[in-house]
Coordinates of C-alpha atoms and ligand atoms in Angstrom, one line a residue:
X19 CA 23.1 0.7 82.9
X20 CA 26.5 2.0 81.8
X21 CA 26.5 5.7 81.1
X22 CA 27.4 6.5 77.5
X23 CA 29.8 9.3 78.6
X24 CA 32.3 6.8 79.9
X25 CA 32.6 4.7 76.7
X26 CA 35.4 6.8 75.3
X27 CA 37.6 5.9 78.2
X28 CA 36.8 2.1 78.2
X29 CA 39.3 -0.6 77.2
X30 CA 38.2 -3.0 74.4
X31 CA 37.3 -5.7 77.0
X32 CA 35.2 -3.1 79.0
X33 CA 33.4 -2.0 75.8
X34 CA 32.6 -5.6 75.0
X35 CA 31.3 -6.2 78.5
X36 CA 29.2 -3.0 78.3
X37 CA 27.7 -4.1 75.0
X38 CA 26.9 -7.5 76.5
X39 CA 25.3 -5.8 79.5
X40 CA 23.3 -3.6 77.2
X41 CA 22.1 -6.6 75.2
X42 CA 21.2 -8.5 78.3
X43 CA 19.2 -5.4 79.5
X44 CA 17.3 -5.4 76.2
X45 CA 16.7 -9.1 76.4
X46 CA 13.2 -10.3 76.2
X47 CA 12.2 -13.7 77.3
X48 CA 9.2 -13.8 75.0
X49 CA 11.0 -14.8 71.9
X50 CA 10.8 -18.5 71.2
X51 CA 12.6 -19.9 68.2
X52 CA 12.1 -23.4 66.7
X53 CA 15.1 -24.7 64.8
X54 CA 14.8 -27.6 62.4
X55 CA 18.0 -28.9 60.7
X56 CA 18.2 -31.6 58.1
X57 CA 19.0 -34.7 60.2
X58 CA 22.7 -35.2 59.2
X59 CA 25.8 -34.3 61.2
X60 CA 27.0 -31.3 59.2
X61 CA 23.5 -29.7 59.3
X62 CA 22.7 -30.6 63.0
X63 CA 26.0 -29.4 64.4
X64 CA 25.9 -26.1 62.5
X65 CA 22.4 -25.3 63.4
X66 CA 23.1 -26.3 67.1
X67 CA 25.8 -23.6 67.0
X68 CA 23.2 -21.1 65.9
X69 CA 20.9 -22.4 68.6
X70 CA 23.6 -21.7 71.2
X71 CA 24.3 -18.3 69.9
X72 CA 20.6 -17.4 70.1
X73 CA 20.3 -18.9 73.5
X74 CA 23.2 -16.8 74.7
X75 CA 21.0 -13.8 73.8
X76 CA 18.1 -14.9 75.9
X77 CA 15.9 -16.6 73.3
X78 CA 14.0 -19.8 74.2
X79 CA 15.0 -22.5 71.7
X80 CA 13.2 -25.6 70.7
X81 CA 15.5 -27.8 68.5
X82 CA 13.7 -30.3 66.3
X83 CA 15.6 -33.6 65.9
X84 CA 14.7 -37.0 64.5
X85 CA 14.7 -39.7 67.1
X86 CA 17.7 -41.4 65.4
X87 CA 19.8 -38.2 65.5
X88 CA 18.7 -37.4 69.0
X89 CA 19.6 -40.9 70.3
X90 CA 23.1 -40.5 68.7
X91 CA 23.6 -37.0 70.1
X92 CA 22.7 -38.5 73.5
X93 CA 25.1 -41.3 73.0
X94 CA 28.1 -39.5 71.4
X95 CA 27.5 -35.8 72.0
X96 CA 27.5 -34.1 75.4
X97 CA 23.8 -33.4 75.6
X98 CA 23.7 -33.0 79.3
X99 CA 26.4 -30.4 79.3
X100 CA 24.7 -28.6 76.5
X101 CA 21.4 -28.4 78.3
X102 CA 23.1 -27.3 81.5
X103 CA 25.1 -24.6 79.7
X104 CA 21.9 -23.4 77.9
X105 CA 18.9 -23.8 80.2
X106 CA 16.6 -22.1 77.6
X107 CA 17.3 -24.8 75.0
X108 CA 15.1 -27.9 74.7
X109 CA 14.9 -30.7 72.2
X110 CA 11.7 -32.2 70.6
X111 CA 11.9 -35.3 68.5
X112 CA 10.0 -37.3 65.9
X113 CA 10.6 -40.5 63.9
X114 CA 12.5 -40.4 60.6
X115 CA 10.5 -43.4 59.4
X116 CA 13.5 -45.5 58.5
X117 CA 14.4 -48.8 60.2
X118 CA 17.0 -48.4 62.9
X119 CA 19.7 -50.2 61.0
X120 CA 19.3 -48.2 57.8
X121 CA 22.7 -46.7 57.0
X122 CA 21.4 -43.1 56.4
X123 CA 24.8 -42.3 54.8
X124 CA 26.3 -42.4 51.3
X125 CA 23.7 -43.0 48.6
X126 CA 21.2 -44.1 51.3
X127 CA 20.9 -40.6 52.6
X128 CA 18.4 -40.0 49.8
X129 CA 15.9 -42.3 51.5
X130 CA 16.0 -40.1 54.6
X131 CA 15.5 -37.0 52.6
X132 CA 12.5 -38.4 50.8
X133 CA 10.9 -39.7 54.0
X134 CA 11.2 -36.4 55.7
X135 CA 9.7 -34.6 52.7
X136 CA 6.8 -36.9 52.6
X137 CA 6.0 -37.6 56.2
X138 CA 7.5 -35.1 58.6
X139 CA 5.0 -32.3 58.1
X140 CA 2.4 -33.3 60.8
X141 CA 5.2 -33.8 63.3
X142 CA 6.7 -30.4 62.7
X143 CA 3.3 -28.7 62.7
X144 CA 2.5 -30.4 66.0
X145 CA 5.7 -29.2 67.6
X146 CA 5.4 -25.6 66.3
X147 CA 1.9 -25.4 67.7
X148 CA 2.6 -27.0 71.1
X149 CA 2.7 -24.8 74.2
X150 CA 5.2 -25.6 76.9
X151 CA 4.5 -24.6 80.5
X152 CA 6.5 -21.6 81.5
X153 CA 7.5 -20.7 77.9
X154 CA 6.1 -18.4 75.4
X155 CA 4.5 -19.9 72.2
X156 CA 6.9 -20.5 69.4
X157 CA 7.0 -17.3 67.4
X158 CA 9.8 -17.8 64.9
X159 CA 10.8 -20.8 62.9
X160 CA 14.4 -21.2 61.5
X161 CA 14.4 -24.1 59.1
X162 CA 17.0 -25.8 57.0
X163 CA 16.3 -24.5 53.5
X164 CA 17.2 -27.9 52.1
X165 CA 13.6 -28.7 52.9
X166 CA 12.4 -25.5 51.2
X167 CA 8.8 -26.3 50.2
X168 CA 8.0 -28.4 53.2
X169 CA 9.1 -25.8 55.7
X170 CA 7.5 -22.8 53.9
X171 CA 4.3 -24.8 53.7
X172 CA 4.2 -25.7 57.4
X173 CA 5.1 -22.1 58.5
X174 CA 2.3 -20.7 56.4
X175 CA -0.2 -23.2 57.7
X176 CA 0.7 -22.4 61.4
X177 CA 1.2 -18.7 60.7
X178 CA 4.7 -18.5 62.2
X179 CA 7.3 -16.3 60.5
X180 CA 10.0 -18.4 58.9
X181 CA 13.7 -17.8 58.2
X182 CA 15.7 -20.2 56.1
X183 CA 19.2 -21.4 57.0
X184 CA 21.5 -23.0 54.5
X185 CA 24.6 -24.9 55.5
X186 CA 26.2 -24.7 52.1
X187 CA 28.3 -21.8 50.7
X188 CA 26.8 -18.8 49.2
X189 CA 28.5 -19.8 45.9
X190 CA 26.8 -23.2 45.9
X191 CA 23.4 -21.8 46.9
X192 CA 23.7 -19.3 44.1
X193 CA 24.7 -21.9 41.6
X194 CA 21.6 -24.0 42.5
X195 CA 19.5 -20.8 42.2
X196 CA 20.9 -20.0 38.8
X197 CA 20.3 -23.5 37.2
X198 CA 17.3 -22.2 35.1
X199 CA 19.6 -19.4 33.7
X200 CA 22.2 -22.1 32.9
X201 CA 19.6 -24.1 30.9
X202 CA 18.3 -20.9 29.1
X203 CA 21.8 -20.0 28.0
X204 CA 22.6 -23.5 26.9
X205 CA 25.4 -23.9 29.5
X206 CA 23.5 -26.9 30.9
X207 CA 22.9 -29.8 30.5
X208 CA 26.3 -31.3 30.2
X209 CA 26.3 -33.4 27.1
X210 CA 27.7 -36.9 26.7
X211 CA 30.9 -35.9 24.9
X212 CA 31.3 -32.7 26.9
X213 CA 34.6 -30.9 27.4
X214 CA 34.5 -30.8 31.2
X215 CA 36.9 -27.8 31.2
X216 CA 34.3 -25.7 29.3
X217 CA 34.0 -22.5 31.3
X218 CA 30.6 -21.5 32.8
X219 CA 30.2 -17.9 32.1
X220 CA 26.7 -16.9 33.2
X221 CA 26.5 -17.2 37.0
X222 CA 26.3 -13.5 38.1
X223 CA 29.1 -12.7 40.5
X224 CA 31.0 -15.9 39.6
X225 CA 31.5 -15.4 35.8
X226 CA 34.3 -17.7 34.6
X227 CA 35.0 -19.2 38.0
X228 CA 33.6 -22.7 37.3
X229 CA 34.2 -25.2 34.6
X230 CA 31.6 -27.9 33.9
X231 CA 33.5 -30.2 36.3
X232 CA 33.2 -27.7 39.1
X233 CA 29.4 -27.6 39.1
X234 CA 27.5 -29.5 41.8
X235 CA 27.7 -33.3 41.2
X236 CA 24.0 -33.4 40.3
X237 CA 24.8 -31.7 37.0
X238 CA 26.7 -34.7 35.8
X239 CA 25.0 -37.1 33.4
X240 CA 22.9 -36.6 30.4
X241 CA 19.5 -38.2 30.8
X242 CA 16.1 -36.5 31.3
X243 CA 16.2 -37.5 35.0
X244 CA 19.3 -35.2 35.4
X245 CA 17.4 -32.3 33.9
X246 CA 14.5 -33.1 36.2
X247 CA 16.7 -33.4 39.3
X248 CA 18.5 -30.1 38.6
X249 CA 15.2 -28.2 38.0
X250 CA 13.8 -29.7 41.3
X251 CA 16.9 -28.5 43.1
X252 CA 16.6 -25.0 41.7
X253 CA 12.9 -24.9 42.6
X254 CA 13.6 -26.1 46.2
X255 CA 16.3 -23.4 46.4
X256 CA 14.0 -20.7 45.1
X257 CA 11.5 -21.6 47.9
X258 CA 13.8 -19.5 50.1
X259 CA 12.5 -16.4 48.3
X260 CA 9.3 -16.9 50.4
X261 CA 11.2 -17.0 53.7
X262 CA 11.5 -13.7 55.6
X263 CA 15.3 -13.9 55.6
X264 CA 18.2 -16.2 54.7
X265 CA 21.0 -17.1 57.1
X266 CA 24.3 -18.4 55.7
X267 CA 27.4 -19.8 57.4
X268 CA 29.9 -17.7 55.5
X269 CA 31.4 -14.2 55.7
X270 CA 31.4 -11.1 53.6
X271 CA 35.1 -11.0 52.9
X272 CA 35.0 -14.6 51.6
X273 CA 32.0 -14.5 49.2
X274 CA 31.3 -10.8 48.8
X275 CA 30.8 -10.7 45.0
X276 CA 28.3 -13.6 45.0
X277 CA 26.5 -12.1 48.0
X278 CA 26.0 -8.8 46.4
X279 CA 24.3 -10.6 43.4
X280 CA 22.2 -12.7 45.8
X281 CA 21.0 -9.6 47.6
X282 CA 19.3 -8.4 44.4
X283 CA 16.9 -11.4 44.9
X284 CA 17.2 -11.9 48.6
X285 CA 17.1 -8.5 50.3
X286 CA 17.7 -10.0 53.8
X287 CA 20.8 -12.3 53.9
X288 CA 22.5 -12.6 57.2
X289 CA 26.1 -14.0 56.9
X290 CA 27.2 -15.0 60.4
X291 CA 30.0 -17.4 59.9
X292 CA 32.3 -19.2 60.4
X293 CA 29.8 -20.2 63.1
X294 CA 32.2 -22.4 65.1
X295 CA 34.6 -19.5 65.5
X296 CA 31.7 -17.1 66.1
X297 CA 30.4 -19.1 69.0
X298 CA 33.8 -19.1 70.6
X299 CA 34.1 -15.3 70.4
X300 CA 30.5 -14.8 71.8
X301 CA 31.0 -16.9 74.9
X302 CA 31.6 -14.8 77.9
X303 CA 34.6 -16.7 79.1
X304 CA 37.3 -18.1 76.8
X305 CA 37.8 -21.0 79.2
X306 CA 34.3 -22.4 78.5
X307 CA 34.5 -25.3 76.1
X308 CA 31.7 -26.1 73.6
X309 CA 30.1 -29.4 74.5
X310 CA 30.7 -32.0 71.8
X311 CA 27.7 -32.3 69.4
X312 CA 28.7 -35.4 67.4
X313 CA 25.9 -37.6 66.2
X314 CA 28.2 -39.8 64.2
X315 CA 30.6 -41.5 66.6
X316 CA 32.4 -41.2 69.9
X317 CA 35.1 -38.6 69.8
X318 CA 38.5 -40.3 70.2
X319 CA 40.6 -37.8 72.1
X320 CA 43.7 -39.9 72.1
X321 CA 44.6 -38.2 68.8
X322 CA 45.1 -34.9 70.7
X323 CA 47.7 -36.5 72.9
X324 CA 49.4 -37.9 69.9
X325 CA 49.3 -34.5 68.1
X326 CA 50.9 -32.9 71.2
X327 CA 54.0 -35.0 70.6
X328 CA 54.4 -34.1 66.9
X329 CA 56.5 -31.3 65.5
X330 CA 55.1 -28.0 64.4
X331 CA 53.0 -28.2 61.2
X332 CA 54.3 -31.7 60.4
X333 CA 51.0 -33.6 60.3
X334 CA 48.5 -33.9 57.5
X335 CA 44.9 -34.4 58.8
X336 CA 42.7 -36.7 56.6
X337 CA 38.9 -36.8 56.9
X338 CA 36.1 -37.3 54.5
X339 CA 33.3 -35.9 56.7
X340 CA 30.3 -37.7 58.2
X341 CA 28.5 -39.3 55.2
X342 CA 30.9 -39.9 52.3
X343 CA 31.7 -43.5 51.6
X344 CA 34.5 -45.1 49.5
X345 CA 35.5 -48.5 48.2
X346 CA 38.1 -50.5 50.1
X347 CA 40.3 -50.2 47.0
X348 CA 40.3 -46.4 47.2
X349 CA 41.0 -46.5 50.9
X350 CA 44.1 -48.7 50.4
X351 CA 45.3 -46.4 47.6
X352 CA 45.0 -43.3 49.9
X353 CA 46.7 -45.2 52.6
X354 CA 49.6 -46.1 50.4
X355 CA 49.9 -42.5 49.3
X356 CA 50.0 -41.3 52.9
X357 CA 52.5 -43.9 54.0
X358 CA 54.7 -43.4 50.9
X359 CA 54.7 -39.6 51.3
X360 CA 56.7 -40.2 54.5
X361 CA 54.7 -37.5 56.2
X362 CA 53.0 -37.9 59.5
X363 CA 49.2 -38.3 59.2
X364 CA 46.1 -38.3 61.4
X365 CA 43.2 -40.1 59.6
X366 CA 39.5 -40.4 60.4
X367 CA 38.2 -43.7 59.2
X368 CA 34.6 -44.0 60.2
X369 CA 33.4 -47.5 60.8
X370 CA 30.7 -47.0 58.1
X371 CA 33.0 -45.3 55.6
X372 CA 34.0 -48.4 53.6
X373 CA 32.1 -51.5 52.7
X374 CA 32.4 -54.7 54.8
X375 CA 35.7 -56.5 54.6
X376 CA 35.7 -59.3 52.0
X377 CA 37.2 -62.7 52.8
X378 CA 40.9 -62.4 52.3
X379 CA 41.0 -58.6 52.6
X380 CA 44.2 -58.0 54.5
X381 CA 45.9 -54.7 55.3
X382 CA 49.4 -55.0 53.7
X383 CA 52.2 -55.2 56.4
X384 CA 54.0 -52.1 55.0
X385 CA 50.8 -50.0 55.7
X386 CA 50.5 -51.3 59.2
X387 CA 54.2 -50.6 59.8
X388 CA 54.1 -47.1 58.2
X389 CA 51.1 -46.2 60.3
X390 CA 52.7 -47.3 63.5
X391 CA 55.8 -45.2 62.7
X392 CA 54.1 -41.9 61.5
X393 CA 50.3 -42.2 61.6
X394 CA 47.3 -42.3 63.8
X395 CA 43.8 -43.6 62.8
X396 CA 40.6 -42.8 64.7
X397 CA 36.9 -43.4 64.1
X398 CA 35.9 -39.8 64.9
X399 CA 38.1 -36.8 65.8
X400 CA 37.4 -33.5 67.5
X401 CA 37.9 -31.9 64.2
X402 CA 37.8 -28.2 65.1
X403 CA 40.4 -28.8 67.8
X404 CA 42.5 -30.9 65.5
X405 CA 42.6 -28.2 62.8
X406 CA 43.5 -25.6 65.4
X407 CA 46.4 -27.7 66.7
X408 CA 49.9 -26.4 66.0
X409 CA 51.1 -29.8 64.7
X410 CA 48.6 -29.7 61.8
X411 CA 50.2 -28.5 58.5
X412 CA 47.6 -29.6 56.0
X413 CA 44.1 -31.2 55.5
X414 CA 43.2 -33.8 52.9
X415 CA 39.4 -33.3 52.9
X416 CA 36.3 -34.3 51.0
X417 CA 35.5 -30.5 50.8
X418 CA 32.2 -30.4 52.8
X419 CA 31.4 -26.8 53.6
X420 CA 31.9 -27.1 57.3
X421 CA 35.2 -28.8 57.0
X422 CA 36.2 -26.2 54.4
X423 CA 35.3 -23.3 56.7
X424 CA 36.9 -24.9 59.8
X425 CA 40.1 -25.3 57.8
X426 CA 40.0 -21.7 56.4
X427 CA 39.4 -20.3 59.9
X428 CA 42.4 -22.3 61.2
X429 CA 44.7 -21.2 58.4
X430 CA 45.3 -24.8 57.2
X431 CA 45.9 -25.5 53.5
X432 CA 43.9 -28.2 51.9
X433 CA 44.0 -31.0 49.3
X434 CA 40.4 -31.3 48.1
X435 CA 39.1 -34.7 47.2
X436 CA 35.4 -34.0 46.5
X437 CA 32.9 -36.8 45.8
X438 CA 29.3 -35.4 45.6
X439 CA 26.9 -32.5 46.1
X440 CA 28.4 -29.1 46.8
X441 CA 31.9 -30.5 47.3
X442 CA 32.9 -29.9 43.7
X443 CA 32.0 -26.2 44.1
X444 CA 33.9 -25.9 47.4
X445 CA 37.0 -27.5 46.1
X446 CA 37.2 -25.1 43.2
X447 CA 36.6 -22.2 45.6
X448 CA 39.5 -23.4 47.8
X449 CA 41.9 -23.9 45.0
X450 CA 41.1 -21.1 42.6
X451 CA 39.5 -18.3 44.6
X452 CA 41.3 -18.6 48.0
X453 CA 44.3 -20.3 46.5
X454 CA 44.8 -22.3 49.7
X455 CA 45.2 -25.7 48.3
X456 CA 45.0 -28.3 45.5
X457 CA 42.0 -29.7 43.8
X458 CA 42.1 -33.5 43.2
X459 CA 38.7 -33.8 41.4
X460 CA 38.3 -36.0 38.4
X461 CA 41.7 -37.5 38.5
X462 CA 42.4 -41.1 39.4
X463 CA 43.0 -41.1 43.1
X464 CA 45.8 -43.6 43.2
X465 CA 48.8 -43.9 45.6
X466 CA 51.2 -41.9 43.4
X467 CA 48.9 -39.0 43.1
X468 CA 48.1 -38.9 46.8
X469 CA 51.8 -39.1 47.6
X470 CA 52.7 -36.3 45.2
X471 CA 49.9 -34.0 46.3
X472 CA 50.7 -34.5 50.0
X473 CA 54.4 -33.6 49.3
X474 CA 53.4 -30.6 47.2
X475 CA 51.1 -29.3 50.0
X476 CA 53.4 -30.1 52.9
X477 CA 56.8 -29.3 51.3
X478 CA 57.3 -28.0 47.8
X479 CA 54.5 -25.3 47.7
X480 CA 53.9 -25.2 51.4
X481 CA 55.1 -21.6 51.9
X482 CA 52.8 -20.2 49.2
X483 CA 49.7 -22.0 50.5
X484 CA 50.5 -21.2 54.1
X485 CA 50.7 -17.5 53.4
X486 CA 47.4 -17.4 51.6
X487 CA 45.8 -19.6 54.3
X488 CA 47.0 -17.2 57.0
X489 CA 45.5 -14.2 55.1
X490 CA 42.1 -15.9 54.8
X491 CA 42.2 -17.1 58.5
X492 CA 42.8 -13.5 59.5
X493 CA 39.7 -12.3 57.6
X494 CA 37.6 -15.2 58.9
X495 CA 38.5 -14.4 62.5
X496 CA 38.2 -10.7 62.1
X497 CA 34.6 -11.2 60.7
X498 CA 33.5 -12.8 64.0
X499 CA 35.2 -10.4 66.3
X500 CA 33.4 -7.4 67.8
X501 CA 32.9 -4.9 64.9
X502 CA 33.4 -7.6 62.2
X503 CA 30.8 -8.2 59.5
X504 CA 29.5 -11.6 60.9
X505 CA 29.4 -10.2 64.4
X506 CA 27.4 -7.2 63.3
X507 CA 25.1 -9.3 61.2
X508 CA 24.3 -11.6 64.1
X509 CA 23.3 -8.6 66.2
X510 CA 21.1 -7.5 63.2
X511 CA 19.6 -11.0 63.0
X512 CA 18.8 -11.0 66.7
X513 CA 17.0 -7.7 66.4
X514 CA 15.2 -8.9 63.3
X515 CA 14.0 -12.1 65.0
X516 CA 12.8 -10.1 68.0
X517 CA 10.8 -7.8 65.8
X518 CA 9.1 -10.5 63.7
X519 CA 8.4 -12.7 66.7
X520 CA 6.2 -9.8 68.0
X521 CA 3.8 -10.5 65.2
X522 CA 2.6 -13.6 67.1
X523 CA 0.6 -12.8 70.2
Ligands
LIG621 N1 33.7 -33.9 61.9 C1 34.2 -34.2 63.2 N2 35.0 -35.2 63.4 C2 35.4 -36.1 62.4 C3 34.9 -35.8 61.1 C4 34.1 -34.7 60.9 O1 33.9 -33.4 64.1 O2 36.2 -37.0 62.7 C5 32.8 -32.8 61.7 C6 33.5 -31.6 61.0 O3 34.2 -30.8 62.0 C7 32.4 -30.9 60.3 C8 31.4 -32.0 60.1 O4 31.8 -33.2 60.9 O5 31.8 -29.9 61.2 C9 31.3 -32.5 58.6 O6 30.6 -31.5 57.9 P1 31.0 -31.2 56.4 O7 30.0 -30.2 55.9 O8 32.4 -30.9 56.3 O9 30.8 -32.6 55.7 P2 29.5 -33.6 55.6 O10 29.7 -34.6 56.7 O11 28.3 -32.8 55.7 O12 29.7 -34.3 54.3

């Protein structure tokens, strides 16, 4: 034990070591947390980061995966390295009920969601109640709040305290939560001849921030099924009121005003993000690398060598995340835009991102040529590393929340090209609140627009965007450093989990 009296004379590093030693001394090995993410890349990789952070603090972790995701993590992620680094982490799996060749991306992701909601309960219950030799019983359940009712129900049945984790922004979560208020005040539904620039005034903490077009994509459309879908979404979100606490991958300086409104309903919100940066700061040695946790495709590291040979901030990185799909026509328009901008680009084109090639579909020679000169295309990139690379000057993104946070933490300005779900909210947030980029939503994404926006971001307005991006990155990284809000909140979360886990004998 380190005597308190010496603390005043310690360097920052010594103080951090002392805190770690103190935490280790307090460690109990009788806390066993089950973590259940929605079986999709963005959710799995984020909740695996939380699993690693908790394992670092001595908790036993059982991570629940579908067989499909687990198989892919095994194939594309570095599972062996992960298990070696975190011996208190184990995986348990169950079937997702879909045929192996089901795409599980784009529109088809809905099937997966429905199947889990209808059939996963007995599997989850069985895992929560199972007793592993040499480990305590599971005494805390951290579940993806996207399966709100399902997970609350199982937790109540088995009598294990539950905490919800949401992988979306606080702003988006709060928008879903406020849907009933939007109906009551006639701000929803969006009518057939709606002015999409009409300002939404009644979301507490975000008054006047959104226009109709910035609401989650589920708000679009006029039929009774839209009203039903929105109300279901709000109900599912409100299930989190029954969880003991809510964990969000965000930080106080980014979404403070929304968070203070949320806390009037959810007294225990732990903001611990950006999680990828947080995991890096919590690891004892900076030389340790985080094992890859991709369940989408094999990471193509050749792009890092290519980036090493590019000038400072000269490359625009282009990625549309793990599930968004697009037509071949749109892909070609974006490609022309990139090539015509004359900027260097690194582009992730997942094999399942566009439909199958039609007979006669040929890539025009000028695109092949332009790519050879200034571009690099991969099927899957080590995105966090890419965004942190000194050659990256901008990011053309679909505005998924993980990609947004990774870009904000790396100080990289964005062009936002949202397609569904929370992406419309995030793109507004990036362009209007953080002022670190351009929002491309609801405009025809043709080659001229892409070319102009890329040049705007990388040249004409580069200085302004870069300055704002640097400021946000500073706040993000400060939040996960010792003494920062996310750092302290994780310590608070760890204490809280320890205390509620004691309720299970
Ligand atoms: N990602 C990656 N390599 C790629 C493309 C994406 O590692 O080539 C990761 C990215 O870093 C992010 C996640 O995939 O963590 C995508 O999550 P996001 O929430 O941005 O979008 P989603 O895939 O859920 O739509």
